[in-house]
Each structure stands twice: as C-alpha cells, then as structure tokens.
Tab-separated table of C-alpha atoms in Angstrom:
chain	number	residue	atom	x	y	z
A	1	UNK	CA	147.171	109.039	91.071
A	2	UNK	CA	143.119	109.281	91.422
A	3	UNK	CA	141.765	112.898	91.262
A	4	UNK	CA	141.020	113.419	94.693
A	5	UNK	CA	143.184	114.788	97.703
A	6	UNK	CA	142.842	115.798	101.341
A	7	UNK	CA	142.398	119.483	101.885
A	8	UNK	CA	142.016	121.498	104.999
A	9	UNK	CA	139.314	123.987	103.448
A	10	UNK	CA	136.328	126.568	105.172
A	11	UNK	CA	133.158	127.112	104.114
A	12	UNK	CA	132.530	129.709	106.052
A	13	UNK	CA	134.247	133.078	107.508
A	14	UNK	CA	134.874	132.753	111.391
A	15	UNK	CA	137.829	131.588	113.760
A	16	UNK	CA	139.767	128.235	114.008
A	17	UNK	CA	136.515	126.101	114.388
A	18	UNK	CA	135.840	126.614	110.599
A	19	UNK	CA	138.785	124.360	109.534
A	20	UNK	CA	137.863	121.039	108.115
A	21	UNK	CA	139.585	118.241	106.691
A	22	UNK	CA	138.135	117.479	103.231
A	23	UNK	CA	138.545	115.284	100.092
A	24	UNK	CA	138.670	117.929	97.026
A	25	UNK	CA	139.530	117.557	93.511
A	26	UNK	CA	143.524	116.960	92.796
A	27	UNK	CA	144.141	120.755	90.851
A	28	UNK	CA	144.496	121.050	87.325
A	29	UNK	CA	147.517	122.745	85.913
A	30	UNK	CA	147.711	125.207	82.786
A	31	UNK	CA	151.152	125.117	80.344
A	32	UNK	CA	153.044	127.238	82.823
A	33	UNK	CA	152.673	125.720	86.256
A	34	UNK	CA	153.845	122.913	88.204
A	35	UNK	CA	151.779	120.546	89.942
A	36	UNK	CA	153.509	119.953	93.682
A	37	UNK	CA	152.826	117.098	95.937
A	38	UNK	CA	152.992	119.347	99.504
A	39	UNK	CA	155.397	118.337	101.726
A	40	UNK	CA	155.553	121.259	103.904
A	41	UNK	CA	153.552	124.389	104.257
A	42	UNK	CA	154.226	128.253	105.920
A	43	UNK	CA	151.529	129.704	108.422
A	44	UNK	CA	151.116	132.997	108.171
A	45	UNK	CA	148.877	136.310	109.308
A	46	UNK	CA	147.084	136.780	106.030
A	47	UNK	CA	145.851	132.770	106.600
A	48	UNK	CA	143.665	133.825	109.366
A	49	UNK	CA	143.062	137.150	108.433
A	50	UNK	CA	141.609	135.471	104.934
A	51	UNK	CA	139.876	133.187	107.250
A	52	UNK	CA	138.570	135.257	109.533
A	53	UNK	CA	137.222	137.485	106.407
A	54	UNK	CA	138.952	140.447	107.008
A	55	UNK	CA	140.489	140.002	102.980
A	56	UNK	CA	137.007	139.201	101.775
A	57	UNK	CA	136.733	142.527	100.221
A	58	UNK	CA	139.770	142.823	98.199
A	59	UNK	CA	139.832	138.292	97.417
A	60	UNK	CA	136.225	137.425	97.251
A	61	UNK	CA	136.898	134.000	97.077
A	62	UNK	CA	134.335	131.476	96.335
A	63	UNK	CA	133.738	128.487	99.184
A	64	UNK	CA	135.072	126.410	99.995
A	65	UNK	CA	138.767	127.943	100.678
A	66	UNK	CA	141.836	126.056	100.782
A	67	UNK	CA	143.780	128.319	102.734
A	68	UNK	CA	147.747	129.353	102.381
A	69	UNK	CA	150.467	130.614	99.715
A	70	UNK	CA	153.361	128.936	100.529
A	71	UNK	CA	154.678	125.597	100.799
A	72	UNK	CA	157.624	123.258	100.349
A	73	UNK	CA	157.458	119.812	98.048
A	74	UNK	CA	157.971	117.395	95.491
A	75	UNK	CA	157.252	118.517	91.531
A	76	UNK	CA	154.650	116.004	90.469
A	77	UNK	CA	153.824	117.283	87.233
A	78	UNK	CA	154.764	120.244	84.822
A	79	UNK	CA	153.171	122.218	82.439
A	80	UNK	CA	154.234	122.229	78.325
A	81	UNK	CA	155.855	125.388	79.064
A	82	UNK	CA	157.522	125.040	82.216
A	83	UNK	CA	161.812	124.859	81.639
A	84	UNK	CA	163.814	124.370	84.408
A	85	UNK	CA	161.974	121.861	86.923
A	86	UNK	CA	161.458	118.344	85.962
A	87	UNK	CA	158.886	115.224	88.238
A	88	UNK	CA	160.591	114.818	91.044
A	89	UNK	CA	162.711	118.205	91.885
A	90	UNK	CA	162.203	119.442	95.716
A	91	UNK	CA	160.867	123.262	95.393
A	92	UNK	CA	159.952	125.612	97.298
A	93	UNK	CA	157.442	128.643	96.387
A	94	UNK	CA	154.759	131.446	97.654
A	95	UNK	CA	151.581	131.578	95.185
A	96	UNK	CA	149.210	134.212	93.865
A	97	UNK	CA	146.301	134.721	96.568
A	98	UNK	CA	143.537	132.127	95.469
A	99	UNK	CA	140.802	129.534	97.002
A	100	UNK	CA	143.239	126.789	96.393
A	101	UNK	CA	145.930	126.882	98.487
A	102	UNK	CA	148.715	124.822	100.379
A	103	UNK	CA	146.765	123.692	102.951
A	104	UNK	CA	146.597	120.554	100.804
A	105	UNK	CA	147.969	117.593	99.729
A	106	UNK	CA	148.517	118.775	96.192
A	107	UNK	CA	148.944	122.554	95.144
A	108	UNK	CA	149.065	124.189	91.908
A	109	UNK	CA	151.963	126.755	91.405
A	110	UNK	CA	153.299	129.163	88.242
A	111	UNK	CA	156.470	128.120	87.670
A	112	UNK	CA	157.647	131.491	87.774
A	113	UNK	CA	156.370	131.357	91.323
A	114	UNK	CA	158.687	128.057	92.425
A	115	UNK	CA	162.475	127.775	92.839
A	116	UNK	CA	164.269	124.720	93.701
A	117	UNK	CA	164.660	123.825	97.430
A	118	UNK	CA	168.417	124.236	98.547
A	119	UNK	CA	169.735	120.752	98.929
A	120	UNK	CA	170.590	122.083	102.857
A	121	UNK	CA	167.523	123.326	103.677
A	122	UNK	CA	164.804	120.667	104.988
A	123	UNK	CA	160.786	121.565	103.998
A	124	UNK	CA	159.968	122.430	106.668
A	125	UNK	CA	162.683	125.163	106.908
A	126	UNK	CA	161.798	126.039	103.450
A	127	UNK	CA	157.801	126.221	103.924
A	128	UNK	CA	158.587	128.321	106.923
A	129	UNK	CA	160.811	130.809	105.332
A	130	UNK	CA	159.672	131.167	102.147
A	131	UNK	CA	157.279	134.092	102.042
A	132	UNK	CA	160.689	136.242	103.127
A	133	UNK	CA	163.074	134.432	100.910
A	134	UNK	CA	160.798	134.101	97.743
A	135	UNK	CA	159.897	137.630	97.868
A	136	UNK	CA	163.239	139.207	98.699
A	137	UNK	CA	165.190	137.046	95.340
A	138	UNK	CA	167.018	134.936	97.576
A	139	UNK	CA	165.958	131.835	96.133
C-alpha cells in the first residue's frame, strides 16, 4: 500500500465549487482504531453546513478538510488494542467530527465507533443509514 490516497478535500469555506479531488497522506491509526478502505460513504446536512462554514466556530478545523463522518468498508488495518474486527471484516461506522473524513479513499475510525456491516445490508445501504442506526444502538 504506498502512503498516499485520493481525497475529496476544501481549502476554503464556500459552496459546492470548493470540492477538489486530491492525493493526501493514507491516515495513521493509534492502538484503538481501525484503518478502513471506504467503500461507501453517507451525505449529510452537517457536510455542507461544515463546508459552507457555518460549524467553523464550534470545529475550527485546519485546511484542507476532508469532509464526512460516516461511511461503509473494508477493515484494512487495526490498532494493538482493537478486539473484535480483524483485516478484512465489512463495517460500517459514524466518526468523531474531524478534518479527515470519509470523503476518502481511506478513513481512520475508533473502533468503538465501527460495527460490523450486516451480511444483508449492501454499503451503500449501510453508508446511507448509518448516522441513524449507529447512533440509535441498532448496529
């Protein structure tokens, strides 16, 4: 795997116009988060309202931002402390608010942050529902 990845970022506040496709560093992972390769990802209000910078006051994020929190995908790596996922599980999760999100090839997620992807569900079904289903225990 080389260290770099495609990543819709902005480097700027401002409507659609300020999304651009980007090579950015492949993100690190501490002991208790998975490493997921991005199969799917969830669109949601707070992505343009972040880009937009109506959130710039409560996530003063440095540029460039890698939009989105949740996604659907493949575990590529885990942390030393991670239990319970292994390289290769399907998972789905919704992530802390940062400048590296899912709108990315590779995203960086605590484990405590992931479940596994029901076996029925595709990614894309996943991505799309997660925010709801991550948040309300179902999964």
């Amino acid at each position: 795997m080389t260290n770099q990845m495609n990543a819709v970022v902005i480097n700027d506040y401002g409507d659609r116009d300020q999304l651009t496709e980007t090579k950015m560093p492949i993100p690190n992972i501490n002991d208790d988060q998975l490493l997921v390769k991005v199969v799917s990802i969830g669109v949601n209000p707070i992505d343009w309202k972040t880009r937009k910078g109506l959130r710039k006051a409560r996530y003063p994020f440095d540029f460039p931002i890698i939009l989105g929190q949740e996604m659907a995908g493949v575990v590529s790596k885990i942390g030393a402390k991670v239990t319970g996922f292994k390289v290769g599980d399907a998972v789905i999760g919704y992530g802390t608010p940062s400048n590296r999100g899912t709108y990315a090839e590779f995203y960086a997620i605590d484990a405590d942050q992931a479940a596994h992807k029901p076996i029925t569900v595709s990614f894309q079904e996943a991505a799309g529902t997660c925010r709801h289903n991550c948040l309300a225990g179902f999964i």
